[in-house]
Short mmCIF file of C-alpha atoms in Angstrom, two decimals:
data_model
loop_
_atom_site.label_atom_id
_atom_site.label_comp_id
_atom_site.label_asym_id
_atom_site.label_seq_id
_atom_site.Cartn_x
_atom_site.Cartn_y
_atom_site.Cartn_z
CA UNK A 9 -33.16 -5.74 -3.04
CA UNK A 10 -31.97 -5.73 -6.70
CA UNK A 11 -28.07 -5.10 -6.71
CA UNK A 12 -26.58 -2.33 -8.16
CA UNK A 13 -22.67 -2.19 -9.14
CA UNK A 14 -21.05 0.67 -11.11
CA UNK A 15 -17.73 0.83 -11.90
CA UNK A 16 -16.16 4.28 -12.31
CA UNK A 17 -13.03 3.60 -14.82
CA UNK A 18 -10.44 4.80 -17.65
CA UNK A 19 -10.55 2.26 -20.45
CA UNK A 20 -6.62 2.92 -20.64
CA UNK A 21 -5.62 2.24 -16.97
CA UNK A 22 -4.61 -0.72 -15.79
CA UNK A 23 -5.77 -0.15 -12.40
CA UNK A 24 -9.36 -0.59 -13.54
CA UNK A 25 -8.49 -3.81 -15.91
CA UNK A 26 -7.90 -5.37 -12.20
CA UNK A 27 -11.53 -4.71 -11.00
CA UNK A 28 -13.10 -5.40 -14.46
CA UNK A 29 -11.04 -9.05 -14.37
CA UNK A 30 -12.57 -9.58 -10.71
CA UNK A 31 -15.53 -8.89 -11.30
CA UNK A 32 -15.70 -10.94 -14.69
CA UNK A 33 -14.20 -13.67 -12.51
CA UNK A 34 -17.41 -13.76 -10.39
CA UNK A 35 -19.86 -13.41 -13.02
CA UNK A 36 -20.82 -10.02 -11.39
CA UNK A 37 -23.26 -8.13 -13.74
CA UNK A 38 -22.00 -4.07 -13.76
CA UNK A 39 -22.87 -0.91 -15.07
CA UNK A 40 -19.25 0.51 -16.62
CA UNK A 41 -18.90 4.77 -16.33
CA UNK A 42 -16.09 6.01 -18.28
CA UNK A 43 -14.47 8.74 -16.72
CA UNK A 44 -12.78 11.80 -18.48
CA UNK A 45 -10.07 12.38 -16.00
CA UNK A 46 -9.11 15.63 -17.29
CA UNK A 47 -13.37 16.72 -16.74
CA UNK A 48 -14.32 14.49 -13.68
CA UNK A 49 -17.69 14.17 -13.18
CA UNK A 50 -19.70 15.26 -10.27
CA UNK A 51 -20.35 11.61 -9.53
CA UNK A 52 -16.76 10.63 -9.25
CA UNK A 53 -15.85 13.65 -7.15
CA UNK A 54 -18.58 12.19 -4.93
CA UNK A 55 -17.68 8.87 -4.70
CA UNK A 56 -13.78 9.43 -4.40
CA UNK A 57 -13.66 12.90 -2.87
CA UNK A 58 -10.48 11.67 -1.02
CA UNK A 59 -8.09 10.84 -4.17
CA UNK A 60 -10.68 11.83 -6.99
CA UNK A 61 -9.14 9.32 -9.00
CA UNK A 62 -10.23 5.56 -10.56
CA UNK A 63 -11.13 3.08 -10.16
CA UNK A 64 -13.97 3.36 -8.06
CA UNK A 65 -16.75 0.53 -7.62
CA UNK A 66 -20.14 1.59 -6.32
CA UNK A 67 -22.11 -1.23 -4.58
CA UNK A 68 -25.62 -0.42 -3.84
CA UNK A 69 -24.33 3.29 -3.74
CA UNK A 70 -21.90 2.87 -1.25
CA UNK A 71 -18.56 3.86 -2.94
CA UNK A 72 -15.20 1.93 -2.24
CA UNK A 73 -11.82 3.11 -4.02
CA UNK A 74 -8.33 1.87 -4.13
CA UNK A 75 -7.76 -1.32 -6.70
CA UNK A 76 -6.30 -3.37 -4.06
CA UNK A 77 -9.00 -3.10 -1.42
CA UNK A 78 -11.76 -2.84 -4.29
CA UNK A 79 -10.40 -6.65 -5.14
CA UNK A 80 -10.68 -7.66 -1.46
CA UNK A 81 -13.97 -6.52 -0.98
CA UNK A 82 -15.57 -8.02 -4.32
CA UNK A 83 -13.48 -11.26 -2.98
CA UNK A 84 -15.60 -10.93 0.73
CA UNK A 85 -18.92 -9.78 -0.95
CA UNK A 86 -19.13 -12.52 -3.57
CA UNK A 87 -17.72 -15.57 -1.87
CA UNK A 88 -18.15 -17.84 -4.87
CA UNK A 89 -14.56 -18.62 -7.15
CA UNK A 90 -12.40 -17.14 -4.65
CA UNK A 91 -9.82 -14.65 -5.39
CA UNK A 92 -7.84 -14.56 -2.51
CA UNK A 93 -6.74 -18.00 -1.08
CA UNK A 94 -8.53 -19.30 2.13
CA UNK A 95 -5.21 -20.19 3.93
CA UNK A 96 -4.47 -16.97 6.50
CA UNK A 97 -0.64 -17.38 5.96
CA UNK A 98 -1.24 -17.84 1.67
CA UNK A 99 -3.46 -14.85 1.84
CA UNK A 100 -0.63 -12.65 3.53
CA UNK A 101 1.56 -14.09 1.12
CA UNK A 102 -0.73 -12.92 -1.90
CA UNK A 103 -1.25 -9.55 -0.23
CA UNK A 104 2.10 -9.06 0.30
CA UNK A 105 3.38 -10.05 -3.54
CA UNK A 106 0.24 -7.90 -4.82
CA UNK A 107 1.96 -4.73 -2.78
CA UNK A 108 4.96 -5.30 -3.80
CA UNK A 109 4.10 -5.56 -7.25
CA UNK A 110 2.29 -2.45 -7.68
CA UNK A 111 5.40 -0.49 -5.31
CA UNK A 112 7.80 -1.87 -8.49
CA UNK A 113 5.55 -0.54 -10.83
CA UNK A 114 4.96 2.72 -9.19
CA UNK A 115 9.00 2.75 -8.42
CA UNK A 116 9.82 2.37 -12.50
CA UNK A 117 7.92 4.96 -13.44
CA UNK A 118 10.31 7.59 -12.80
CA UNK A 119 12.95 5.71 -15.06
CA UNK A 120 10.23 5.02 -17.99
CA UNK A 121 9.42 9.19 -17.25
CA UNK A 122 13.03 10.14 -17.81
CA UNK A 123 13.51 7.54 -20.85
CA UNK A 124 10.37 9.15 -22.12
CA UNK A 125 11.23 12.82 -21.55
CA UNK A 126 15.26 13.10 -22.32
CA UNK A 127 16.73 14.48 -25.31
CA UNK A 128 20.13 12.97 -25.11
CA UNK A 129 21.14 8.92 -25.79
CA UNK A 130 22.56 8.73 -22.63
CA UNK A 131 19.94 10.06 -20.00
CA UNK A 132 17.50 7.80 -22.00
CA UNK A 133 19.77 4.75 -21.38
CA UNK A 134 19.97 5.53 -17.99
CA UNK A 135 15.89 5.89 -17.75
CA UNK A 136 15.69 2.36 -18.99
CA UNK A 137 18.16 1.18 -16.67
CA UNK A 138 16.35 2.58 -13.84
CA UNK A 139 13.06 0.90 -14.95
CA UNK A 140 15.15 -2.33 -15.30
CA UNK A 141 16.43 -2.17 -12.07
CA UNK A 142 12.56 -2.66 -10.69
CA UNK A 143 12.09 -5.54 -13.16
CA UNK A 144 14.71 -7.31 -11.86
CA UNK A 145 12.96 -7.21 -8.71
CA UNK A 146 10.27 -8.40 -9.94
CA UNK A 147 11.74 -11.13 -12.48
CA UNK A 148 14.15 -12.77 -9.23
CA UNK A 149 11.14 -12.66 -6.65
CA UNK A 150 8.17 -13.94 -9.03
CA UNK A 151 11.01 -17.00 -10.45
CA UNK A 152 11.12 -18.54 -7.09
CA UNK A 153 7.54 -17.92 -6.02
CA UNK A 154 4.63 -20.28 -7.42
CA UNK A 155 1.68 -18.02 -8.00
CA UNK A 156 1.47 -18.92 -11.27
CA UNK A 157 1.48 -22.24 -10.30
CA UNK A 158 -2.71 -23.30 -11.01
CA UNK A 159 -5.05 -22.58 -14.13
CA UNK A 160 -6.70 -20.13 -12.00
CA UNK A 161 -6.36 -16.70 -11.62
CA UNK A 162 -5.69 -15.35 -8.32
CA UNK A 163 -5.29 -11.84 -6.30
CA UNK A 164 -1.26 -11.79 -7.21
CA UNK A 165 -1.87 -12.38 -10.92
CA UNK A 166 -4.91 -10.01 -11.43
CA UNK A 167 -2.79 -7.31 -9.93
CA UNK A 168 0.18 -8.18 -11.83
CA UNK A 169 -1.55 -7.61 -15.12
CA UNK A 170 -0.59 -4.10 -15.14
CA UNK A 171 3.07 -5.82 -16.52
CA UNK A 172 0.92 -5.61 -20.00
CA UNK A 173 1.16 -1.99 -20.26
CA UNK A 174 4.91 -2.53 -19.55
CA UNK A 175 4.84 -3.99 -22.87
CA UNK A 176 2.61 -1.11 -24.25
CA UNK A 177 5.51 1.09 -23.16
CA UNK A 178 7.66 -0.58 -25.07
CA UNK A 179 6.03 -0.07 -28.23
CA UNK A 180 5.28 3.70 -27.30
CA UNK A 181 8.68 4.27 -26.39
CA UNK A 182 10.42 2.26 -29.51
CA UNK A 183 12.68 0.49 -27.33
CA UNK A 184 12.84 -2.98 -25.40
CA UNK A 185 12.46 -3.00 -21.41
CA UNK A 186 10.92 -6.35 -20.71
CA UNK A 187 12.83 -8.53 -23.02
CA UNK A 188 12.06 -12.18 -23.03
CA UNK A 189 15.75 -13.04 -22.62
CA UNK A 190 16.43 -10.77 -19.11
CA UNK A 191 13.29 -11.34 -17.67
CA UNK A 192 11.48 -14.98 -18.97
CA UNK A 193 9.35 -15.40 -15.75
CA UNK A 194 7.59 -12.16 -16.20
CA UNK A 195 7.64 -12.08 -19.97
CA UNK A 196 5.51 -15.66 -19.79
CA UNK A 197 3.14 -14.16 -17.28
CA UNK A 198 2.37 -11.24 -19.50
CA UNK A 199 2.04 -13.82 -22.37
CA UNK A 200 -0.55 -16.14 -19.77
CA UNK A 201 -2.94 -12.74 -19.60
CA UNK A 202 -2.86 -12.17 -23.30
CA UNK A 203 -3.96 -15.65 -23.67
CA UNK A 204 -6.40 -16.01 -20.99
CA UNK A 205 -10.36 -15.81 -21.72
CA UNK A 206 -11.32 -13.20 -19.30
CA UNK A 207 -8.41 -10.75 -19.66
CA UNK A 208 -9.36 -10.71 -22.94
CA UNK A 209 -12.32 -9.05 -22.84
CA UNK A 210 -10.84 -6.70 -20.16
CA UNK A 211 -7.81 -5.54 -21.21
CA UNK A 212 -8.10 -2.61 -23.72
CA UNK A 213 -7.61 -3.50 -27.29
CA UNK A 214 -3.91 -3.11 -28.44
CA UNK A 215 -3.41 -0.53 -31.08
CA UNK A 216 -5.55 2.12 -29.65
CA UNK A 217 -3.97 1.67 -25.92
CA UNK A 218 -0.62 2.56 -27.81
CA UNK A 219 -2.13 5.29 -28.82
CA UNK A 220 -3.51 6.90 -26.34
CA UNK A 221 -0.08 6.81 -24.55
CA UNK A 222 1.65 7.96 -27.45
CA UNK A 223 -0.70 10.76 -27.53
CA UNK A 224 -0.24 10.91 -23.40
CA UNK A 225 3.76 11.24 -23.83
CA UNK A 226 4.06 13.08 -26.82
CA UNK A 227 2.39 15.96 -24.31
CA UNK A 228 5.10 14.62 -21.66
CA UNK A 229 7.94 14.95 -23.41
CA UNK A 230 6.65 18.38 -25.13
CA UNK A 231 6.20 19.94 -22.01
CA UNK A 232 9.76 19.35 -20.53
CA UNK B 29 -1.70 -23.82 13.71
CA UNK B 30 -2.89 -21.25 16.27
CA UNK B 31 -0.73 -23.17 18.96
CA UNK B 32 2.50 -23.06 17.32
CA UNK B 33 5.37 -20.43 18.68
CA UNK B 34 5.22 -16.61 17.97
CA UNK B 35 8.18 -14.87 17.31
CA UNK B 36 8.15 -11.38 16.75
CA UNK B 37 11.56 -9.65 15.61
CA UNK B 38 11.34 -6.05 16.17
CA UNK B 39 13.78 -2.59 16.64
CA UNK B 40 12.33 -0.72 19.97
CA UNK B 41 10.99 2.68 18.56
CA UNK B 42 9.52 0.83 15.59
CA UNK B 43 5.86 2.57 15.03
CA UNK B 44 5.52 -0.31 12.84
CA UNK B 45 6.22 -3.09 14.93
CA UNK B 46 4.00 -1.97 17.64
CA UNK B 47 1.04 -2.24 15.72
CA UNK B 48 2.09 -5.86 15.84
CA UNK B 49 2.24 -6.14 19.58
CA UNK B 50 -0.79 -4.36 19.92
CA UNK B 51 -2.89 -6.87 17.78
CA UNK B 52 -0.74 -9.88 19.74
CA UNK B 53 -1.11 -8.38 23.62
CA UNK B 54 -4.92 -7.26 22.46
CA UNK B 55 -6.00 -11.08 21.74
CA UNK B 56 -4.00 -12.42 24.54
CA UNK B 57 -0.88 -14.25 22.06
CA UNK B 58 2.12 -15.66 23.66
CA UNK B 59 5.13 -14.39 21.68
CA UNK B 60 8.99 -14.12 22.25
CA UNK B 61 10.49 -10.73 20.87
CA UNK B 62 13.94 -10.19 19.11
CA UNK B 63 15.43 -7.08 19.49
CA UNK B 64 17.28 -6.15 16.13
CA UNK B 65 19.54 -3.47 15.48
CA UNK B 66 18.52 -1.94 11.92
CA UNK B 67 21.79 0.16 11.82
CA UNK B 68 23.52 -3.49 11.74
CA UNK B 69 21.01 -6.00 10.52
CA UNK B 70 21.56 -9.61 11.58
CA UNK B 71 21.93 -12.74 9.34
CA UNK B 72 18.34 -13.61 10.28
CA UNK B 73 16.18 -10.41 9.54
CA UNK B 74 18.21 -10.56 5.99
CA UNK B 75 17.35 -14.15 5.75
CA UNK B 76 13.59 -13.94 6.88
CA UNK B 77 13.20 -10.51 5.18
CA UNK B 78 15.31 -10.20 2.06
CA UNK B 79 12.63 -8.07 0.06
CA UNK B 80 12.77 -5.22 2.39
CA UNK B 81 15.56 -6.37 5.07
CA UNK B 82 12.62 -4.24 7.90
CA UNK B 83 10.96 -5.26 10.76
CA UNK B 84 8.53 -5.87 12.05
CA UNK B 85 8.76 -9.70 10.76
CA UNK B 86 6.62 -12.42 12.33
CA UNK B 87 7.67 -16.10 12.80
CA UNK B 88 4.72 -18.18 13.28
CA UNK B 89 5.71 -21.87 13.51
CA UNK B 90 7.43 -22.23 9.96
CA UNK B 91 5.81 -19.23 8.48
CA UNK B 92 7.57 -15.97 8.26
CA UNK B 93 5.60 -12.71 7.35
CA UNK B 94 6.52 -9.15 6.67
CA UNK B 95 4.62 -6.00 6.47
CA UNK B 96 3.08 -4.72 9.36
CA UNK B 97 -1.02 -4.74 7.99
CA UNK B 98 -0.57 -7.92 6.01
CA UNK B 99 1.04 -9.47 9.97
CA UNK B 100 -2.04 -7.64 11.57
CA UNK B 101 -4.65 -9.50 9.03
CA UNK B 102 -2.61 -12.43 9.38
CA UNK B 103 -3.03 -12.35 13.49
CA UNK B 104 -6.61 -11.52 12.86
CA UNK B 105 -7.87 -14.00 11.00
CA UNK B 106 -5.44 -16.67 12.15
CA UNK B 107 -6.48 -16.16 16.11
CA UNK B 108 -10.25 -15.15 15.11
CA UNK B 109 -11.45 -13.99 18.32
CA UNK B 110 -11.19 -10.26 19.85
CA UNK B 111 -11.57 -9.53 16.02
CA UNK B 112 -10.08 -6.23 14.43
CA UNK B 113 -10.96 -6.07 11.11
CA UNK B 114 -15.38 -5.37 11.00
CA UNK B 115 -17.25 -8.21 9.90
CA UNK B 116 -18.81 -6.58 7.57
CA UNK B 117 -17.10 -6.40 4.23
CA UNK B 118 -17.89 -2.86 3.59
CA UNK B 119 -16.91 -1.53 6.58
CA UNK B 120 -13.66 -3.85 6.00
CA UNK B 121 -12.88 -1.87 2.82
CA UNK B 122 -13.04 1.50 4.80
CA UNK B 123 -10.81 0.85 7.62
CA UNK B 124 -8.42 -0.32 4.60
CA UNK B 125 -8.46 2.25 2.91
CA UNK B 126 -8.33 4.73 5.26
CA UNK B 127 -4.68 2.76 6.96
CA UNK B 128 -3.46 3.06 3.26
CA UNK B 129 -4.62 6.73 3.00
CA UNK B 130 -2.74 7.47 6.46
CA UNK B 131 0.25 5.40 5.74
CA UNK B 132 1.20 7.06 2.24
CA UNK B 133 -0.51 10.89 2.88
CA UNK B 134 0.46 11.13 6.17
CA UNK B 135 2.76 9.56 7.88
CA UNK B 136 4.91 10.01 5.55
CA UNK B 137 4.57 13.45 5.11
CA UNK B 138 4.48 13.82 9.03
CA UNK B 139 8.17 12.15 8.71
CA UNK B 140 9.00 14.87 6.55
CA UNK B 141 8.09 17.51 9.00
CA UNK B 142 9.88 15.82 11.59
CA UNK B 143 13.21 15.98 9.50
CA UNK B 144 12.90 18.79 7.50
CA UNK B 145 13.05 22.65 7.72
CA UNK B 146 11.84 25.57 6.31
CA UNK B 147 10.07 25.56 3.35
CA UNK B 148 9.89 21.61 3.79
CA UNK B 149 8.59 21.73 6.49
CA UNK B 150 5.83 24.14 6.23
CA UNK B 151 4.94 22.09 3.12
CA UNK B 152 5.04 19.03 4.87
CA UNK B 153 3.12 20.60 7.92
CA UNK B 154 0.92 22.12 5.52
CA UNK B 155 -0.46 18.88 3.79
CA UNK B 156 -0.19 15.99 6.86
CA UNK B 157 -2.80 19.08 8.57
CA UNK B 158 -4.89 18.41 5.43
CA UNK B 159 -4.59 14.62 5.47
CA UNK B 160 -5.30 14.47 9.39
CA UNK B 161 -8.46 17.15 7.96
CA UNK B 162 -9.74 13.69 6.47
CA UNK B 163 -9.14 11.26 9.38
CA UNK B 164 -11.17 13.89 12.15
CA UNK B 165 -14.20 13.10 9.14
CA UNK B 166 -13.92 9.67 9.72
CA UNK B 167 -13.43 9.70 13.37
CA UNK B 168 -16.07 12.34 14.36
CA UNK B 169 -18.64 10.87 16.63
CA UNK B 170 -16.82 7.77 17.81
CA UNK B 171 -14.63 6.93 20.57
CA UNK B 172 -12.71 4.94 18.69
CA UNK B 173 -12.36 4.14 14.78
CA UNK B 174 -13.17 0.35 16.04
CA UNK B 175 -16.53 1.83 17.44
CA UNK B 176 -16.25 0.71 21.69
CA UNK B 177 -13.81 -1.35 21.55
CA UNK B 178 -9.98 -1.18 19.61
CA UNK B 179 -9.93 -2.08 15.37
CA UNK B 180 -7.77 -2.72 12.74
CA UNK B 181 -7.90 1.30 11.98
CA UNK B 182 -7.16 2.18 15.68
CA UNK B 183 -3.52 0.03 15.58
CA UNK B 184 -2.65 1.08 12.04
CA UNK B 185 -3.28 4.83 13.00
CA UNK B 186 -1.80 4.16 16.77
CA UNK B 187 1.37 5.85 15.75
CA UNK B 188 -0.65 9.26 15.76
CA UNK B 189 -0.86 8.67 19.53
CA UNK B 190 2.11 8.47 20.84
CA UNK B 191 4.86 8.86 18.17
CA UNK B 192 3.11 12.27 16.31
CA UNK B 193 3.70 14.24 19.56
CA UNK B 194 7.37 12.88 19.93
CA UNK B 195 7.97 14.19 16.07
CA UNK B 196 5.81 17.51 16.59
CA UNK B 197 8.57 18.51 19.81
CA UNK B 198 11.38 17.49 17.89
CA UNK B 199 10.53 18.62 14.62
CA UNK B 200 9.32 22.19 16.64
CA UNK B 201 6.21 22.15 14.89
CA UNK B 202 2.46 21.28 14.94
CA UNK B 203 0.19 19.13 12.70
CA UNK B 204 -2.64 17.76 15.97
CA UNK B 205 -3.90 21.18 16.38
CA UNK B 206 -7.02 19.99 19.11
CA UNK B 207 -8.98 22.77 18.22
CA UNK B 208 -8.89 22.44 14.63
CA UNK B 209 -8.83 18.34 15.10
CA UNK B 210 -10.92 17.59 18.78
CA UNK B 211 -12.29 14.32 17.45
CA UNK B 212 -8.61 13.32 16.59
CA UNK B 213 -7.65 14.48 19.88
CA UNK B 214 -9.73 13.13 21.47
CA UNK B 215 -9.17 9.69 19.74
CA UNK B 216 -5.04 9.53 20.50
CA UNK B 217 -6.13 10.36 24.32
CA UNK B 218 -8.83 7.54 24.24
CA UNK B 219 -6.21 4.71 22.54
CA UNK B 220 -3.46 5.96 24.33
CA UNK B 221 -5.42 5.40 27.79
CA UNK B 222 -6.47 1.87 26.65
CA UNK B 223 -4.33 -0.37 29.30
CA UNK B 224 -2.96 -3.04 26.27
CA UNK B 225 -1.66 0.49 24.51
CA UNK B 226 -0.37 2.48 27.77
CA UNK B 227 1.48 -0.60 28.70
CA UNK B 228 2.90 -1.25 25.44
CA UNK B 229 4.71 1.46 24.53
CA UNK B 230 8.82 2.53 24.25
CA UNK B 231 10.06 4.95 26.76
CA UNK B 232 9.56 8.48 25.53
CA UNK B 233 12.66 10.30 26.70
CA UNK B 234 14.66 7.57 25.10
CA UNK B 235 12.41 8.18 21.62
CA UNK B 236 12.93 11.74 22.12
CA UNK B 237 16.93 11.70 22.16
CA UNK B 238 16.56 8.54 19.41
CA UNK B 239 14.58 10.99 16.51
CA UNK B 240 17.01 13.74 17.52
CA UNK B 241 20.09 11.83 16.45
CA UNK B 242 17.80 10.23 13.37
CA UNK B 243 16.12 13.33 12.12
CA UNK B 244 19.15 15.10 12.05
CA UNK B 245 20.90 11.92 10.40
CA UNK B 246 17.70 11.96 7.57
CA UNK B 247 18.03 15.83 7.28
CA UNK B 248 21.48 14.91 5.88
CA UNK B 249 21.84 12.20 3.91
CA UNK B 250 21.47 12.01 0.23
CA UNK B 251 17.96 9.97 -0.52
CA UNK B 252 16.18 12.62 1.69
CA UNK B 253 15.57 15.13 -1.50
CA UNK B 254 14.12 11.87 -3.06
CA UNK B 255 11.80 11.01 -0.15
CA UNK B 256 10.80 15.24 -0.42
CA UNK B 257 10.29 14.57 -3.93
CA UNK B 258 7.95 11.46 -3.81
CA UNK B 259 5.89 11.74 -0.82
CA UNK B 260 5.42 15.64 -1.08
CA UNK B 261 3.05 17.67 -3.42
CA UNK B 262 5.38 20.71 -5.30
#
């Protein structure tokens, strides 16, 4: 039976760069659906009638959603260049930093929201702060921890190359959060996906991502 | 590695932790268990689990792992047989997703109900009825999410069992209505009767007076608006 893989997606999210690295990573051929996510299509509603939300890969129709378990199950279904290590106890490991990435990212949000959103000096400050805090986390934790160790790319770095769109923030916002000097560790890994071959061609291109959240906050902040 | 010492460290009325037994006592695993106190954590849970200073934590030989799914997909595929997780990698993917989907839409809005009241709580009534709406789709027609015999799914939803019922009496309120949820119902009566789960479970007068004291405690402190305000739709 010929395969079929779609990939439901938002060329701005970073949730979706994940699955498009993965899949690029295992040569997997796939038909790409852009999604308007303020018009959803009938097909998405279909496929992700639980979160209606992206990404969502379709594999011979059969529709599996969540980034994190997408990447696990394109790791079990094409076995070749694995994603995930072998090792039971190093796959925990790389499940566990990939969680607790994206629970930092998620958790940072509200400070970036507030930075984004204030009026006065001070409450924007204290947005940044808040986002800072999370990096921190990040920053001590990913210091000490070698998965960035090898040339390849595995589960934890994939999923931590939503830190790029940290750095999109930055540029939206005007102002520095992930400075080189307070956080080195995760300003070089942001630096190894800008470099590397595949997350080239899968993360969006630079001035138009900008954009679009520029466009995105200048709603935000209007709307307060 | 499969013959090096278990060591689970745990807190009693953990929902958590209990999946962890669960997946031990279902494929037969020797393990020693450390009671912790979470109101005074020890030198060792803050040493094995600095991240998020929680139990459960395993100790597997030298290995230490936190996080109760990423410990149950560590016992699974470390100790291969009995398996949890579905072979097949599709099927894999569902019973993933739908633990995450329970673990962020419902039982923490469930936890919510439990410790809040009023308008909270109807909220929070309100949307773990529509998240446990979901789970009777998935469940209809089976005995058990594992098919015949007890999954990955089954232990990460376990909690709805046993612990739901405790938090419905003393929360006062309702969110396993069996006529509006009989595959559900019938689900928690069918794990719940399973002899690994009936004989591993905490006492439940003692987890009756426990969430008393620690609803009330929630109810009051300071970060419970913040919990309200990121687990709860307005």
């Amino acid at each position: 039976m010929a395969e079929e893989v779609k990939l439901f997606g938002k060329w701005a999210s970073p949730f979706c760069c994940r699955i498009e690295v993965a899949l690029k990573l295992k040569g997997v051929e796939y038909e790409y659906i852009e999604e308007d996510m303020l018009n959803k299509s009938p097909a998405l509603l279909n496929y992700n009638p639980v979160h209606k939300k992206i990404p969502v890969l379709v594999h011979n129709g059969k529709p599996i959603a969540e980034s994190l378990v997408i990447m696990e199950y394109i790791d079990e279904t094409w076995k070749h260049n694995p994603i995930l290590p072998i090792d039971p106890f190093e796959k925990a490991m790389a499940r566990f930093w990939a969680k607790f990435i994206d629970d930092k990212f998620w958790a940072l949000w509200p400070g970036v929201k507030k930075a984004i959103t204030s009026s006065g000096e001070k409450e924007r400050e204290e947005g940044i702060e808040e986002a800072q805090l999370h990096l921190n986390a990040l920053e001590t934790q990913l210091k000490e921890k070698k998965f960035f160790g090898g040339e390849k790319l595995g589960f934890v770095e994939i999923s931590a190359s939503l830190l790029i769109w940290i750095v999109v923030f930055q540029e939206v916002m005007g102002v520095e959060i992930l400075t080189q000097e307070k956080f080195p560790a995760l300003h070089k890994l942001t630096q190894k996906f800008v470099d590397d071959d595949v997350f080239k061609q899968c993360v969006p291109p630079w001035e138009p991502l900008v954009a679009y959240f520029k466009a995105q906050w200048g709603t935000l902040a209007a709307s307060k | 590695m499969a013959e090096q010492k278990v060591k689970l460290l745990g807190f009693w009325v953990s929902p958590f932790m209990y999946r962890v037994i669960w997946a031990l006592k279902l494929k037969g695993i020797d393990y020693e268990y450390i009671e912790e106190d979470i109101f005074n954590k020890s030198p060792l849970l803050l040493q094995l689990n600095p991240i998020h200073k929680k139990v459960p934590v395993l100790i597997h030989g030298d290995r230490v792992i936190c996080e109760s799914y990423v410990i149950v997909q560590y016992i699974d595929e470390t100790w291969p047989h009995c398996p949890l997780l579905p072979q097949d990698p599709y099927e894999r993917a569902m019973a993933r997703f739908w633990a995450d989907f329970a673990e962020t839409k419902l039982l923490m809005t469930a936890s919510i109900a439990l410790c809040g009241r009023g308008e909270v709580q109807e909220r929070a009534v309100k949307q773990a009825m529509e998240a446990v709406e979901k789970i009777e789709g998935v469940v209809k027609g089976k005995k058990l999410f594992g098919g015949e015999s007890i999954g990955y799914l089954d232990i990460c939803l376990g909690w709805m069992s046993y612990w739901l019922p405790v938090w419905e009496e003393v929360g006062g309120m309702q969110i396993i209505d069996p006529i509006k949820f009989p595959a559900t119902s019938s689900w928690m009566n069918t794990f719940l009767h399973h002899p690994v789960i009936g004989d591993n479970l905490p006492a439940r007068d003692a987890m009756i007076e426990y969430f008393q004291k620690r609803s009330k405690d929630i109810s009051e402190s300071d970060w419970f608006e913040g919990v309200i305000r990121l687990h709860l739709q307005p």
